[in-house]
Amino acid sequence: MEREKAFIYIDTNFSNDEALMLDMAFRSFDFEIVGISSVASFMSADAAAKNILGLNEDHDLYLPIASGSEESLAKRNIRTKGEDASFYDRHRDYLEEVDVTDHIYDIASDCGKIDVLATGPLTNIAKAMDEHEDLEDYISHIFISGGNLYRPDSNFTEDVKAIDKVLNSSIEVFILPKNLADGIELKDSFLRSLTKDDRNMKIINKFIMEKDKLYAPLLLYLLETPEAFIFEESGIKIDDKENIGEMIRTSSRKKAYLANRVNEESFLEYIKAKLCQ
């Protein structure tokens, strides 16, 4: 019997590695993307949403995409690290004209069960949980790129309350610390060998030029191939007083799955294969 495809909701921005991840996800036949939201991170949420819409159209897809939060749960502007660059001048489709909290809830409840892939601050997800108390009943797993085993990471520091709310929910949480991707060696020969076409040439060339890390593609790999990782199971809370955003292990929380090792060779082969689809 053929296994049913998982329903995947993506909450992201449009940095170089996130753009590469989206390009890879749009090529996948292994799951069904049911919706996308943007959150302020590398660029503003609005600019990111418009770029995601453009890349989506380049793949001849018409996915429901909503522009999300610019402010944290504490109502502070989420700091951005880049410029609001536009990579797509014209759009055939439109962003969803609905609040991101309703966008997430409506899609999740319509699907019955979804998995969430989140590469930025968890503001959108946490706000949707505040607005819709039963949202977590419709989310099976959430895969998070953020945190760092050696120092606080911006995905957590920008909205400590949001990550803490998700960690304290009933949702099964997988965390990909940034330092795991930092340790993967990216040779120029590998990057130049990546398959390019009209849809991703600018993305890959910019990724190579700026020598970015593979944070978001590694999270996509975790979602699709968790057996390639070794996990530590631990209760985790987030420091909101001294080292803001730092992960603290605790026995008082339900356990999350913290990735601490990955098969690097199979991951790099995965990227090559995904870009050939």
Short mmCIF file of C-alpha atoms in Angstrom, two decimals:
data_model
loop_
_atom_site.label_atom_id
_atom_site.label_comp_id
_atom_site.label_asym_id
_atom_site.label_seq_id
_atom_site.Cartn_x
_atom_site.Cartn_y
_atom_site.Cartn_z
CA MET A 1 0.00 0.00 0.00
CA GLU A 2 1.35 3.41 -0.95
CA ARG A 3 2.06 5.64 2.04
CA GLU A 4 0.07 8.87 2.13
CA LYS A 5 2.10 12.01 1.68
CA ALA A 6 2.60 14.20 4.74
CA PHE A 7 1.03 17.66 4.75
CA ILE A 8 3.78 20.24 5.31
CA TYR A 9 3.34 23.86 6.35
CA ILE A 10 6.46 26.06 6.00
CA ASP A 11 7.11 29.15 8.12
CA THR A 12 10.24 30.91 6.86
CA ASN A 13 12.00 33.98 5.44
CA PHE A 14 14.12 34.43 2.29
CA SER A 15 17.81 34.37 3.20
CA ASN A 16 20.08 32.51 0.76
CA ASP A 17 19.79 29.17 2.54
CA GLU A 18 16.02 29.53 3.01
CA ALA A 19 15.60 30.31 -0.70
CA LEU A 20 17.60 27.19 -1.54
CA MET A 21 15.49 25.13 0.88
CA LEU A 22 12.26 26.41 -0.70
CA ASP A 23 13.54 25.62 -4.18
CA MET A 24 14.32 22.08 -3.00
CA ALA A 25 10.95 21.72 -1.25
CA PHE A 26 9.06 22.88 -4.34
CA ARG A 27 10.77 20.07 -6.29
CA SER A 28 9.83 17.36 -3.80
CA PHE A 29 7.41 14.53 -4.56
CA ASP A 30 7.63 13.09 -1.05
CA PHE A 31 5.25 15.49 0.73
CA GLU A 32 2.55 18.01 -0.04
CA ILE A 33 3.13 21.66 0.85
CA VAL A 34 -0.23 23.00 2.05
CA GLY A 35 0.75 26.55 2.97
CA ILE A 36 3.60 28.98 3.64
CA SER A 37 3.96 31.98 5.92
CA SER A 38 6.76 34.49 6.28
CA VAL A 39 8.19 35.91 9.48
CA ALA A 40 10.64 38.78 9.91
CA SER A 41 14.20 37.46 10.15
CA PHE A 42 16.70 38.00 7.35
CA MET A 43 14.43 40.56 5.70
CA SER A 44 11.00 41.89 6.62
CA ALA A 45 8.11 39.44 6.57
CA ASP A 46 6.42 41.36 3.75
CA ALA A 47 9.49 41.38 1.49
CA ALA A 48 10.13 37.70 2.21
CA ALA A 49 6.52 36.76 1.38
CA LYS A 50 6.70 38.50 -2.00
CA ASN A 51 9.97 36.71 -2.83
CA ILE A 52 8.50 33.36 -1.76
CA LEU A 53 5.49 34.07 -3.98
CA GLY A 54 7.79 34.74 -6.94
CA LEU A 55 9.82 31.56 -6.49
CA ASN A 56 6.58 29.61 -6.04
CA GLU A 57 5.36 30.96 -9.38
CA ASP A 58 8.65 30.09 -11.08
CA HIS A 59 7.84 26.50 -10.17
CA ASP A 60 4.34 26.92 -11.64
CA LEU A 61 2.82 26.48 -8.20
CA TYR A 62 0.00 28.49 -6.65
CA LEU A 63 0.36 27.75 -2.96
CA PRO A 64 -1.44 29.80 -0.29
CA ILE A 65 1.20 32.23 1.04
CA ALA A 66 0.64 34.74 3.85
CA SER A 67 2.82 37.58 5.06
CA GLY A 68 3.35 37.10 8.79
CA SER A 69 4.70 38.78 11.87
CA GLU A 70 7.09 41.70 12.07
CA GLU A 71 6.73 41.91 15.88
CA SER A 72 7.50 39.38 18.61
CA LEU A 73 4.97 38.24 21.21
CA ALA A 74 6.37 40.99 23.43
CA LYS A 75 5.39 43.48 20.67
CA ARG A 76 8.99 44.37 19.81
CA ASN A 77 10.09 44.65 16.19
CA ILE A 78 11.99 41.53 15.15
CA ARG A 79 15.41 42.64 13.97
CA THR A 80 16.35 41.84 10.39
CA LYS A 81 19.86 40.99 9.20
CA GLY A 82 19.67 41.85 5.51
CA GLU A 83 18.06 44.22 3.05
CA ASP A 84 14.53 43.97 1.70
CA ALA A 85 15.76 42.92 -1.75
CA SER A 86 13.23 41.96 -4.42
CA PHE A 87 14.16 39.07 -6.71
CA TYR A 88 10.86 38.98 -8.62
CA ASP A 89 9.49 42.10 -10.31
CA ARG A 90 6.12 40.75 -11.41
CA HIS A 91 3.63 38.39 -9.83
CA ARG A 92 0.77 36.48 -11.43
CA ASP A 93 -0.75 35.51 -8.07
CA TYR A 94 -1.46 37.33 -4.81
CA LEU A 95 -0.60 36.88 -1.16
CA GLU A 96 -3.44 35.68 1.04
CA GLU A 97 -5.50 38.54 2.47
CA VAL A 98 -5.94 36.95 5.86
CA ASP A 99 -4.19 37.27 9.20
CA VAL A 100 -1.37 34.76 9.44
CA THR A 101 -2.83 33.23 12.62
CA ASP A 102 -6.06 32.35 10.79
CA HIS A 103 -4.07 31.23 7.74
CA ILE A 104 -2.18 28.66 9.81
CA TYR A 105 -5.24 27.50 11.73
CA ASP A 106 -7.55 27.19 8.73
CA ILE A 107 -5.03 25.13 6.77
CA ALA A 108 -4.14 22.91 9.75
CA SER A 109 -7.76 22.22 10.67
CA ASP A 110 -8.74 21.57 7.05
CA CYS A 111 -5.91 19.04 6.68
CA GLY A 112 -6.59 17.37 10.02
CA LYS A 113 -2.89 16.93 10.79
CA ILE A 114 0.14 18.83 9.52
CA ASP A 115 3.86 18.98 10.17
CA VAL A 116 5.44 22.42 10.46
CA LEU A 117 8.91 23.35 9.21
CA ALA A 118 10.05 26.64 10.82
CA THR A 119 13.35 28.32 9.95
CA GLY A 120 12.93 31.63 11.79
CA PRO A 121 11.49 32.95 15.06
CA LEU A 122 8.37 30.98 16.04
CA THR A 123 6.23 34.08 16.38
CA ASN A 124 3.61 33.13 13.78
CA ILE A 125 3.08 29.68 15.26
CA ALA A 126 2.90 30.94 18.85
CA LYS A 127 0.47 33.74 17.95
CA ALA A 128 -1.74 31.24 16.13
CA MET A 129 -1.69 29.02 19.24
CA ASP A 130 -2.77 32.01 21.34
CA GLU A 131 -5.64 32.81 18.96
CA HIS A 132 -6.77 29.19 18.47
CA GLU A 133 -6.53 27.04 21.58
CA ASP A 134 -6.99 23.77 19.69
CA LEU A 135 -4.35 24.48 17.02
CA GLU A 136 -1.83 22.11 18.59
CA ASP A 137 -4.34 19.28 18.10
CA TYR A 138 -3.75 19.69 14.37
CA ILE A 139 0.08 19.82 14.43
CA SER A 140 1.84 16.45 14.72
CA HIS A 141 5.46 17.65 14.62
CA ILE A 142 7.34 20.91 14.35
CA PHE A 143 10.88 21.03 12.99
CA ILE A 144 12.84 24.05 14.22
CA SER A 145 16.07 25.55 12.91
CA GLY A 146 17.51 27.56 15.77
CA GLY A 147 19.24 27.48 19.07
CA ASN A 148 22.90 26.80 19.52
CA LEU A 149 24.61 24.47 21.96
CA TYR A 150 27.35 27.02 22.64
CA ARG A 151 25.66 30.43 22.56
CA PRO A 152 22.22 31.99 22.05
CA ASP A 153 20.88 32.08 18.50
CA SER A 154 18.87 34.91 16.95
CA ASN A 155 15.87 32.70 16.10
CA PHE A 156 15.42 32.21 19.84
CA THR A 157 16.60 35.59 21.16
CA GLU A 158 14.24 37.56 18.92
CA ASP A 159 11.16 35.90 20.42
CA VAL A 160 11.93 33.94 23.57
CA LYS A 161 8.25 33.74 24.54
CA ALA A 162 7.32 32.15 21.21
CA ILE A 163 9.86 29.32 21.33
CA ASP A 164 9.08 28.70 24.98
CA LYS A 165 5.36 28.45 24.21
CA VAL A 166 5.98 25.85 21.50
CA LEU A 167 8.36 23.85 23.70
CA ASN A 168 5.72 23.83 26.45
CA SER A 169 2.97 22.58 24.11
CA SER A 170 1.85 19.02 23.34
CA ILE A 171 3.44 19.16 19.87
CA GLU A 172 6.37 16.81 19.22
CA VAL A 173 9.37 19.11 18.67
CA PHE A 174 12.57 18.46 16.71
CA ILE A 175 15.33 21.07 17.10
CA LEU A 176 18.20 21.51 14.66
CA PRO A 177 20.87 23.62 16.42
CA LYS A 178 22.73 26.00 14.13
CA ASN A 179 26.13 24.66 15.21
CA LEU A 180 25.36 21.30 13.54
CA ALA A 181 25.21 22.95 10.12
CA ASP A 182 28.25 25.09 10.99
CA GLY A 183 30.31 21.91 11.17
CA ILE A 184 29.48 20.71 7.65
CA GLU A 185 32.32 21.45 5.24
CA LEU A 186 31.14 22.89 1.94
CA LYS A 187 33.76 22.58 -0.77
CA ASP A 188 33.65 24.89 -3.77
CA SER A 189 33.68 21.86 -6.06
CA PHE A 190 30.48 20.56 -4.44
CA LEU A 191 28.70 23.92 -4.67
CA ARG A 192 29.65 24.37 -8.33
CA SER A 193 28.37 20.88 -9.12
CA LEU A 194 24.82 21.69 -7.99
CA THR A 195 22.20 21.46 -10.72
CA LYS A 196 21.10 24.89 -11.90
CA ASP A 197 18.18 25.94 -14.06
CA ASP A 198 16.23 29.12 -14.74
CA ARG A 199 14.42 28.81 -11.42
CA ASN A 200 17.37 28.48 -9.07
CA MET A 201 20.44 29.82 -10.89
CA LYS A 202 20.40 33.18 -9.07
CA ILE A 203 19.75 31.47 -5.74
CA ILE A 204 22.64 29.02 -6.03
CA ASN A 205 25.08 31.60 -7.44
CA LYS A 206 24.28 34.00 -4.58
CA PHE A 207 24.63 31.15 -2.06
CA ILE A 208 28.08 30.29 -3.46
CA MET A 209 29.21 33.92 -3.61
CA GLU A 210 28.27 34.66 0.00
CA LYS A 211 29.52 31.28 1.34
CA ASP A 212 26.43 30.68 3.45
CA LYS A 213 25.69 27.67 5.64
CA LEU A 214 23.05 25.04 4.90
CA TYR A 215 20.80 25.66 7.90
CA ALA A 216 17.41 25.52 6.16
CA PRO A 217 18.25 22.71 3.68
CA LEU A 218 19.53 20.65 6.61
CA LEU A 219 16.20 21.18 8.39
CA LEU A 220 14.35 19.98 5.29
CA TYR A 221 16.59 16.90 5.31
CA LEU A 222 15.73 16.34 8.98
CA LEU A 223 12.02 16.48 8.16
CA GLU A 224 12.37 13.98 5.31
CA THR A 225 15.15 11.71 6.64
CA PRO A 226 15.25 11.73 10.46
CA GLU A 227 17.01 8.34 10.42
CA ALA A 228 20.17 10.10 9.15
CA PHE A 229 20.44 11.99 12.48
CA ILE A 230 21.32 11.10 16.04
CA PHE A 231 19.14 12.80 18.64
CA GLU A 232 19.37 13.63 22.29
CA GLU A 233 16.03 13.57 24.09
CA SER A 234 15.83 16.32 26.67
CA GLY A 235 13.45 18.75 28.27
CA ILE A 236 14.42 22.27 27.19
CA LYS A 237 13.53 25.74 28.37
CA ILE A 238 14.83 29.07 27.10
CA ASP A 239 16.74 31.54 29.27
CA ASP A 240 14.88 34.86 29.33
CA LYS A 241 16.93 36.61 32.02
CA GLU A 242 20.73 36.31 31.70
CA ASN A 243 21.88 34.66 28.45
CA ILE A 244 18.65 35.47 26.63
CA GLY A 245 17.72 32.82 24.07
CA GLU A 246 20.09 30.15 25.40
CA MET A 247 18.74 26.61 25.59
CA ILE A 248 18.76 25.07 29.08
CA ARG A 249 18.23 21.36 29.66
CA THR A 250 15.65 20.61 32.31
CA SER A 251 13.81 17.57 33.65
CA SER A 252 10.69 19.62 34.33
CA ARG A 253 9.64 19.82 30.66
CA LYS A 254 8.45 17.14 28.27
CA LYS A 255 11.29 15.92 26.07
CA ALA A 256 12.15 17.43 22.70
CA TYR A 257 14.42 15.81 20.12
CA LEU A 258 17.68 17.72 19.81
CA ALA A 259 19.76 16.75 16.76
CA ASN A 260 23.48 16.46 17.57
CA ARG A 261 24.92 14.39 14.70
CA VAL A 262 24.13 13.88 11.02
CA ASN A 263 25.43 11.74 8.18
CA GLU A 264 27.08 14.55 6.21
CA GLU A 265 27.82 12.50 3.10
CA SER A 266 24.22 11.39 2.68
CA PHE A 267 23.00 14.96 3.31
CA LEU A 268 25.15 16.38 0.52
CA GLU A 269 23.98 13.62 -1.83
CA TYR A 270 20.41 14.47 -0.84
CA ILE A 271 20.88 18.08 -1.96
CA LYS A 272 22.25 17.02 -5.34
CA ALA A 273 19.40 14.55 -5.87
CA LYS A 274 16.72 17.03 -4.81
CA LEU A 275 17.93 19.69 -7.24
CA CYS A 276 17.80 17.22 -10.13
CA GLN A 277 14.06 16.64 -9.71
#
